[in-house]
PDB file of C-alpha atoms in Angstrom:
ATOM      1  CA  UNK A  23     210.008  65.501   1.945  1.00 85.00           C
ATOM      2  CA  UNK A  24     211.010  63.540  -1.156  1.00 93.00           C
ATOM      3  CA  UNK A  25     207.895  61.374  -0.975  1.00 94.00           C
ATOM      4  CA  UNK A  26     205.053  61.128  -3.462  1.00 90.00           C
ATOM      5  CA  UNK A  27     201.452  60.731  -2.455  1.00 88.00           C
ATOM      6  CA  UNK A  28     199.665  57.632  -3.784  1.00 89.00           C
ATOM      7  CA  UNK A  29     197.591  57.970  -6.952  1.00 89.00           C
ATOM      8  CA  UNK A  30     194.675  56.321  -5.208  1.00 92.00           C
ATOM      9  CA  UNK A  31     193.504  55.484  -1.701  1.00 92.00           C
ATOM     10  CA  UNK A  32     190.134  54.740  -0.128  1.00 94.00           C
ATOM     11  CA  UNK A  33     188.606  56.335   2.978  1.00 94.00           C
ATOM     12  CA  UNK A  34     187.084  54.420   4.574  1.00 94.00           C
ATOM     13  CA  UNK A  35     189.352  51.590   3.535  1.00 94.00           C
ATOM     14  CA  UNK A  36     187.989  48.892   1.235  1.00 95.00           C
ATOM     15  CA  UNK A  37     190.746  46.647   2.671  1.00 95.00           C
ATOM     16  CA  UNK A  38     192.556  45.876  -0.571  1.00 96.00           C
ATOM     17  CA  UNK A  39     193.945  42.354  -0.438  1.00 96.00           C
ATOM     18  CA  UNK A  40     195.474  41.897  -3.865  1.00 96.00           C
ATOM     19  CA  UNK A  41     195.801  43.612  -7.204  1.00 95.00           C
ATOM     20  CA  UNK A  42     196.836  42.934 -10.750  1.00 97.00           C
ATOM     21  CA  UNK A  43     197.602  45.172 -13.694  1.00 97.00           C
ATOM     22  CA  UNK A  44     196.089  43.522 -16.738  1.00 97.00           C
ATOM     23  CA  UNK A  45     198.413  42.919 -19.678  1.00 95.00           C
ATOM     24  CA  UNK A  46     197.503  41.049 -22.865  1.00 89.00           C
ATOM     25  CA  UNK A  47     194.282  39.952 -21.212  1.00 88.00           C
ATOM     26  CA  UNK A  48     191.112  38.569 -22.709  1.00 93.00           C
ATOM     27  CA  UNK A  49     189.644  41.928 -21.672  1.00 91.00           C
ATOM     28  CA  UNK A  50     191.451  43.878 -24.408  1.00 91.00           C
ATOM     29  CA  UNK A  51     189.782  47.184 -23.504  1.00 92.00           C
ATOM     30  CA  UNK A  52     191.243  46.864 -19.972  1.00 94.00           C
ATOM     31  CA  UNK A  53     194.898  46.558 -21.016  1.00 94.00           C
ATOM     32  CA  UNK A  54     197.019  48.454 -18.470  1.00 96.00           C
ATOM     33  CA  UNK A  55     194.129  48.877 -16.024  1.00 97.00           C
ATOM     34  CA  UNK A  56     193.988  47.394 -12.510  1.00 97.00           C
ATOM     35  CA  UNK A  57     191.764  44.942 -10.689  1.00 98.00           C
ATOM     36  CA  UNK A  58     191.822  45.126  -6.882  1.00 98.00           C
ATOM     37  CA  UNK A  59     190.387  42.396  -4.648  1.00 97.00           C
ATOM     38  CA  UNK A  60     188.844  43.728  -1.437  1.00 97.00           C
ATOM     39  CA  UNK A  61     187.881  42.298   1.922  1.00 96.00           C
ATOM     40  CA  UNK A  62     185.830  45.048   3.569  1.00 95.00           C
ATOM     41  CA  UNK A  63     184.478  46.296   0.248  1.00 91.00           C
ATOM     42  CA  UNK A  64     183.194  42.842  -0.761  1.00 95.00           C
ATOM     43  CA  UNK A  65     183.922  43.673  -4.360  1.00 97.00           C
ATOM     44  CA  UNK A  66     186.403  43.400  -7.150  1.00 97.00           C
ATOM     45  CA  UNK A  67     187.358  46.999  -7.899  1.00 98.00           C
ATOM     46  CA  UNK A  68     188.195  47.925 -11.496  1.00 97.00           C
ATOM     47  CA  UNK A  69     190.511  50.953 -11.767  1.00 98.00           C
ATOM     48  CA  UNK A  70     190.569  52.533 -15.236  1.00 97.00           C
ATOM     49  CA  UNK A  71     193.949  54.086 -16.038  1.00 96.00           C
ATOM     50  CA  UNK A  72     194.496  56.655 -18.793  1.00 95.00           C
ATOM     51  CA  UNK A  73     197.991  58.036 -19.420  1.00 93.00           C
ATOM     52  CA  UNK A  74     199.156  57.291 -15.882  1.00 89.00           C
ATOM     53  CA  UNK A  75     196.149  58.856 -14.173  1.00 93.00           C
ATOM     54  CA  UNK A  76     192.971  57.343 -12.784  1.00 96.00           C
ATOM     55  CA  UNK A  77     190.072  57.874 -15.195  1.00 97.00           C
ATOM     56  CA  UNK A  78     187.464  56.052 -13.106  1.00 97.00           C
ATOM     57  CA  UNK A  79     186.542  53.106 -10.900  1.00 97.00           C
ATOM     58  CA  UNK A  80     183.826  50.475 -11.009  1.00 97.00           C
ATOM     59  CA  UNK A  81     182.650  47.989  -8.395  1.00 97.00           C
ATOM     60  CA  UNK A  82     182.390  44.423  -9.774  1.00 97.00           C
ATOM     61  CA  UNK A  83     180.959  41.180  -8.349  1.00 96.00           C
ATOM     62  CA  UNK A  84     179.128  42.973  -5.510  1.00 96.00           C
ATOM     63  CA  UNK A  85     176.099  40.733  -6.064  1.00 96.00           C
ATOM     64  CA  UNK A  86     178.112  37.791  -4.683  1.00 94.00           C
ATOM     65  CA  UNK A  87     178.354  39.481  -1.260  1.00 93.00           C
ATOM     66  CA  UNK A  88     181.764  37.857  -0.735  1.00 94.00           C
ATOM     67  CA  UNK A  89     185.066  39.074   0.623  1.00 96.00           C
ATOM     68  CA  UNK A  90     187.749  38.689  -2.041  1.00 97.00           C
ATOM     69  CA  UNK A  91     191.159  37.463  -0.891  1.00 96.00           C
ATOM     70  CA  UNK A  92     193.172  37.772  -4.118  1.00 97.00           C
ATOM     71  CA  UNK A  93     193.056  38.399  -7.860  1.00 98.00           C
ATOM     72  CA  UNK A  94     195.479  37.130 -10.515  1.00 97.00           C
ATOM     73  CA  UNK A  95     195.727  37.037 -14.280  1.00 97.00           C
ATOM     74  CA  UNK A  96     196.230  33.614 -15.875  1.00 96.00           C
ATOM     75  CA  UNK A  97     198.653  33.032 -18.775  1.00 95.00           C
ATOM     76  CA  UNK A  98     195.669  32.747 -21.141  1.00 95.00           C
ATOM     77  CA  UNK A  99     194.564  36.294 -20.150  1.00 94.00           C
ATOM     78  CA  UNK A 100     191.578  35.264 -18.043  1.00 95.00           C
ATOM     79  CA  UNK A 101     191.213  36.496 -14.446  1.00 97.00           C
ATOM     80  CA  UNK A 102     191.053  34.360 -11.301  1.00 97.00           C
ATOM     81  CA  UNK A 103     189.516  35.655  -8.071  1.00 97.00           C
ATOM     82  CA  UNK A 104     189.681  33.879  -4.700  1.00 97.00           C
ATOM     83  CA  UNK A 105     186.872  34.412  -2.183  1.00 95.00           C
ATOM     84  CA  UNK A 106     187.432  34.482   1.573  1.00 90.00           C
ATOM     85  CA  UNK A 107     184.550  32.483   3.015  1.00 81.00           C
ATOM     86  CA  UNK A 108     184.428  29.148   4.860  1.00 81.00           C
ATOM     87  CA  UNK A 109     183.659  27.417   1.579  1.00 82.00           C
ATOM     88  CA  UNK A 110     185.918  29.710  -0.442  1.00 87.00           C
ATOM     89  CA  UNK A 111     185.673  29.675  -4.204  1.00 93.00           C
ATOM     90  CA  UNK A 112     188.134  30.142  -7.012  1.00 96.00           C
ATOM     91  CA  UNK A 113     186.327  32.033  -9.768  1.00 96.00           C
ATOM     92  CA  UNK A 114     187.547  32.224 -13.366  1.00 96.00           C
ATOM     93  CA  UNK A 115     186.390  35.338 -15.194  1.00 95.00           C
ATOM     94  CA  UNK A 116     186.328  35.743 -18.965  1.00 94.00           C
ATOM     95  CA  UNK A 117     184.547  38.245 -21.229  1.00 91.00           C
ATOM     96  CA  UNK A 118     181.046  37.467 -22.464  1.00 83.00           C
ATOM     97  CA  UNK A 119     180.992  36.312 -26.064  1.00 63.00           C
TER      98      UNK A 119
END
């Protein structure tokens, strides 16, 4: 009682490891949407939000076949993603020109 169910969950789990809600980003069409880094999913999950509800999801960076430890938005609006491998990488993501 008195509890709300989550808007979104994954079964089986994609092992979310970090998330960020994009604000004033270089990805202007994604303002207010979420990026979720995943370990088991080996993807960066984009969650499209419309009026407080989930409008869709997209799997990003799957071609890298990497576990993603965290995702953050930089002050300049770009996105940084940290991989979780022995030779981990810090990736900076910006829109294509």
